[in-house]
mmCIF file of C-alpha atoms in Angstrom:
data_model
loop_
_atom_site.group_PDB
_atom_site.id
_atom_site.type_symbol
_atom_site.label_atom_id
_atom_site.label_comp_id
_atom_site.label_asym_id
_atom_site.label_seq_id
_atom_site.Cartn_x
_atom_site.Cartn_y
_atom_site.Cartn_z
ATOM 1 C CA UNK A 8 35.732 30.169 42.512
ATOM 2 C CA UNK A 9 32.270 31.489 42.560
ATOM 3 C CA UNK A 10 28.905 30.102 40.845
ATOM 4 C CA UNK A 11 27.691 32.389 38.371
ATOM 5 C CA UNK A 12 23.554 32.132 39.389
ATOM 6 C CA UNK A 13 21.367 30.983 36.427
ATOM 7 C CA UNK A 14 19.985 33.855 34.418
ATOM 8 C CA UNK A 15 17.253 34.504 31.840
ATOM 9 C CA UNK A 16 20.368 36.196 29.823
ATOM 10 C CA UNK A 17 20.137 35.049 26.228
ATOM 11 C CA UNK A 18 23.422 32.557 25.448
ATOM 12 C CA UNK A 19 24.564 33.828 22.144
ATOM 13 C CA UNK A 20 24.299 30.123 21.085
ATOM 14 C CA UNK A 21 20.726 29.733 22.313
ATOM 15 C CA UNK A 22 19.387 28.260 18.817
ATOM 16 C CA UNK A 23 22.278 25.831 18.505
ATOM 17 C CA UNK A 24 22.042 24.314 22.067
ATOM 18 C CA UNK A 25 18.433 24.105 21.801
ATOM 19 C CA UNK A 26 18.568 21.925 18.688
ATOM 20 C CA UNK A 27 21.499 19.941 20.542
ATOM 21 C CA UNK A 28 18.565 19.287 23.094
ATOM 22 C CA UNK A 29 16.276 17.808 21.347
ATOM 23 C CA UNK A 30 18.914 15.563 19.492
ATOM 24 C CA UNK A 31 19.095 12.377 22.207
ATOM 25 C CA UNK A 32 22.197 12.069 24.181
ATOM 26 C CA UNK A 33 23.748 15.339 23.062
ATOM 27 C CA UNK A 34 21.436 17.217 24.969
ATOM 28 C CA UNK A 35 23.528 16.638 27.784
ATOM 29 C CA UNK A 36 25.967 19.628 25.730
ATOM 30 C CA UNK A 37 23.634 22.324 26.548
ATOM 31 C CA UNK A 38 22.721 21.458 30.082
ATOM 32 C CA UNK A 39 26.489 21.301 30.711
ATOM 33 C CA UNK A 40 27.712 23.901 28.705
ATOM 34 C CA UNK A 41 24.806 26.554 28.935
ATOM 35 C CA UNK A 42 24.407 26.380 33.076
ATOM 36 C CA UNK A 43 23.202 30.110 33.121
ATOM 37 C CA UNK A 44 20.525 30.116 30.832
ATOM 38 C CA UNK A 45 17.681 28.850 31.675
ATOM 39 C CA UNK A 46 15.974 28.710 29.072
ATOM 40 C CA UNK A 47 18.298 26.463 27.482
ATOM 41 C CA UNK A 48 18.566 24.699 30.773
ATOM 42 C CA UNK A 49 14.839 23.780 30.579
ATOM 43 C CA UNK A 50 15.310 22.408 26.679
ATOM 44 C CA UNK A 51 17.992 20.425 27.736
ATOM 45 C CA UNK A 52 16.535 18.633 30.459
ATOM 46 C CA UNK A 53 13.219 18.392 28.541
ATOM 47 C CA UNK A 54 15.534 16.611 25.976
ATOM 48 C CA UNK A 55 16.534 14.197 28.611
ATOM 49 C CA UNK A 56 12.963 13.166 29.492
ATOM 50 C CA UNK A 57 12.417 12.545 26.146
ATOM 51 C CA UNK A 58 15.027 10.659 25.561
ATOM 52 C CA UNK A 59 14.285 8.192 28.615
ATOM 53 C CA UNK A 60 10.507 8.085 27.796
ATOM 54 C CA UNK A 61 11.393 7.367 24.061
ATOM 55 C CA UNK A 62 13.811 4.220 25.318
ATOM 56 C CA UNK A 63 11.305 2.885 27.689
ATOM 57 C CA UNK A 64 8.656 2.951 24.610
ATOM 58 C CA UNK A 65 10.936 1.076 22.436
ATOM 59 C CA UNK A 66 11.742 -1.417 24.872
ATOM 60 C CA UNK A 67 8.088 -1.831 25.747
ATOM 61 C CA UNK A 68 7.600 -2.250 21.467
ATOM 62 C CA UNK A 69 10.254 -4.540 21.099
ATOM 63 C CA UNK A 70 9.020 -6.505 24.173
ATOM 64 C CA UNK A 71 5.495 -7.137 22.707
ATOM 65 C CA UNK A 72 6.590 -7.580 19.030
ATOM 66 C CA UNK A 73 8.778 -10.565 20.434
ATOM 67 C CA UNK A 74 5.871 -11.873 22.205
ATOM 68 C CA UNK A 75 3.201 -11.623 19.923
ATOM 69 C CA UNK A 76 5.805 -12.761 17.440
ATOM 70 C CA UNK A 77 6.304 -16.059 19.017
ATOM 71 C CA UNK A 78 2.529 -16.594 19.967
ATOM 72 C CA UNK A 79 1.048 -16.103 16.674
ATOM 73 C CA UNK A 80 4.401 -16.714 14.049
ATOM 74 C CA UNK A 81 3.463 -13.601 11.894
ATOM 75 C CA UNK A 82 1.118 -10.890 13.711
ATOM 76 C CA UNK A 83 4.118 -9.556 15.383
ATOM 77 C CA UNK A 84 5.915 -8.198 11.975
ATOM 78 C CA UNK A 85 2.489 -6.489 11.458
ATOM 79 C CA UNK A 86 2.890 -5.258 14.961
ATOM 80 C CA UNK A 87 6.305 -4.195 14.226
ATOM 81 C CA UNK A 88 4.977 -1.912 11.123
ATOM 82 C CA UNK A 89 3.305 0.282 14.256
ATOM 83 C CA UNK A 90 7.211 0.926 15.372
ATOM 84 C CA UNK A 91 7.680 2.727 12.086
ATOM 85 C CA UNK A 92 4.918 5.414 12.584
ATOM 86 C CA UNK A 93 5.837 5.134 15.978
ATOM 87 C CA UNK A 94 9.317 6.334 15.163
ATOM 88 C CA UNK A 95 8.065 8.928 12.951
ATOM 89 C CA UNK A 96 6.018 10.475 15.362
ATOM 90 C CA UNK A 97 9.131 10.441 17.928
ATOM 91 C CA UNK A 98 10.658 12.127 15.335
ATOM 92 C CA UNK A 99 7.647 14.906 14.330
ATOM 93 C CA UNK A 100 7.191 15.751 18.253
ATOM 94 C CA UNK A 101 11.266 16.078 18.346
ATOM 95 C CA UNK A 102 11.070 18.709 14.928
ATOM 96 C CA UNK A 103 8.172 20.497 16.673
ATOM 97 C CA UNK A 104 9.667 21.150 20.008
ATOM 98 C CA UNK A 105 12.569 22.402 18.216
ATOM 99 C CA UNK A 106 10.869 24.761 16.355
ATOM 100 C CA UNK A 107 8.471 26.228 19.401
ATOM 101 C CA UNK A 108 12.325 26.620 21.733
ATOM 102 C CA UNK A 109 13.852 28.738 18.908
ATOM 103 C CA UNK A 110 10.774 30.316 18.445
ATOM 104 C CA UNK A 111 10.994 30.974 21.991
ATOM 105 C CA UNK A 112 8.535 28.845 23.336
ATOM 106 C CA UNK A 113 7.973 25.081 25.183
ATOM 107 C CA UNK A 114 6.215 22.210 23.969
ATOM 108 C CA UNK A 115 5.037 20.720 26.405
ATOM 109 C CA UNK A 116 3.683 17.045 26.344
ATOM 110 C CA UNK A 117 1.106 15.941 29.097
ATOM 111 C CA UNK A 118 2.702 13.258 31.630
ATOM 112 C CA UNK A 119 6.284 13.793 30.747
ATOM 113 C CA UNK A 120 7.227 17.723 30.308
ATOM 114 C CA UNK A 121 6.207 18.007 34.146
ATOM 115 C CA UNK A 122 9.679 15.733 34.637
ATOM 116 C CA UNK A 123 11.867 18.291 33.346
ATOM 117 C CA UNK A 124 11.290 20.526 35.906
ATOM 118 C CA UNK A 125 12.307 17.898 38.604
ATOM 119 C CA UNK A 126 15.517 17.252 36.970
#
């Protein structure tokens, strides 16, 4: 059985795997599913950096809510209102780069896009 090399060949589900990118853990669909586009390749794995970045935030919130929750017994649910716009903007910047791949394009955020071409 022979490798089929990756290919800038549109997939005929291009928009849908692209939007399964940027959705978390299913972008692991595309990048297993669409192996010879790149394109969608690239989406994919940018999905995946995401994704870890976005977890390590969270865990970094949820680390200093608890702290500052227990040092000052209120602060930290003010602090904790932050992880709401916080989550909204995880969710603006994952709307945006799905927009820019089906228009064809990357979005690419400093610091962390650069991953997804290590992957």
């Amino acid at each position: 059985m022979t490798d089929t090399p990756i290919t800038n060949e549109p997939s005929p589900n291009r928009g849908v795997m692209i939007v399964l990118a940027y959705l978390w853990i299913l972008a692991l669909v595309p990048l297993l599913v669409e192996k010879n586009d790149r394109e969608v390749q690239w989406h994919a794995k940018h999905g995946i950096v995401l994704m870890v970045t976005e977890l390590i935030l969270w865990v970094a919130i949820l680390f200093m809510t608890s702290v500052v929750s227990l040092a000052t017994l209120g602060l930290g649910c003010v602090l904790s209102l932050f992880a709401v716009f916080a989550w909204i903007g995880v969710l603006v910047l994952h709307v945006i780069a799905i927009v820019k791949g089906i228009g064809g394009g990357r979005l690419i955020v400093p610091g962390i896009s650069q991953y997804a071409d290590r992957l």
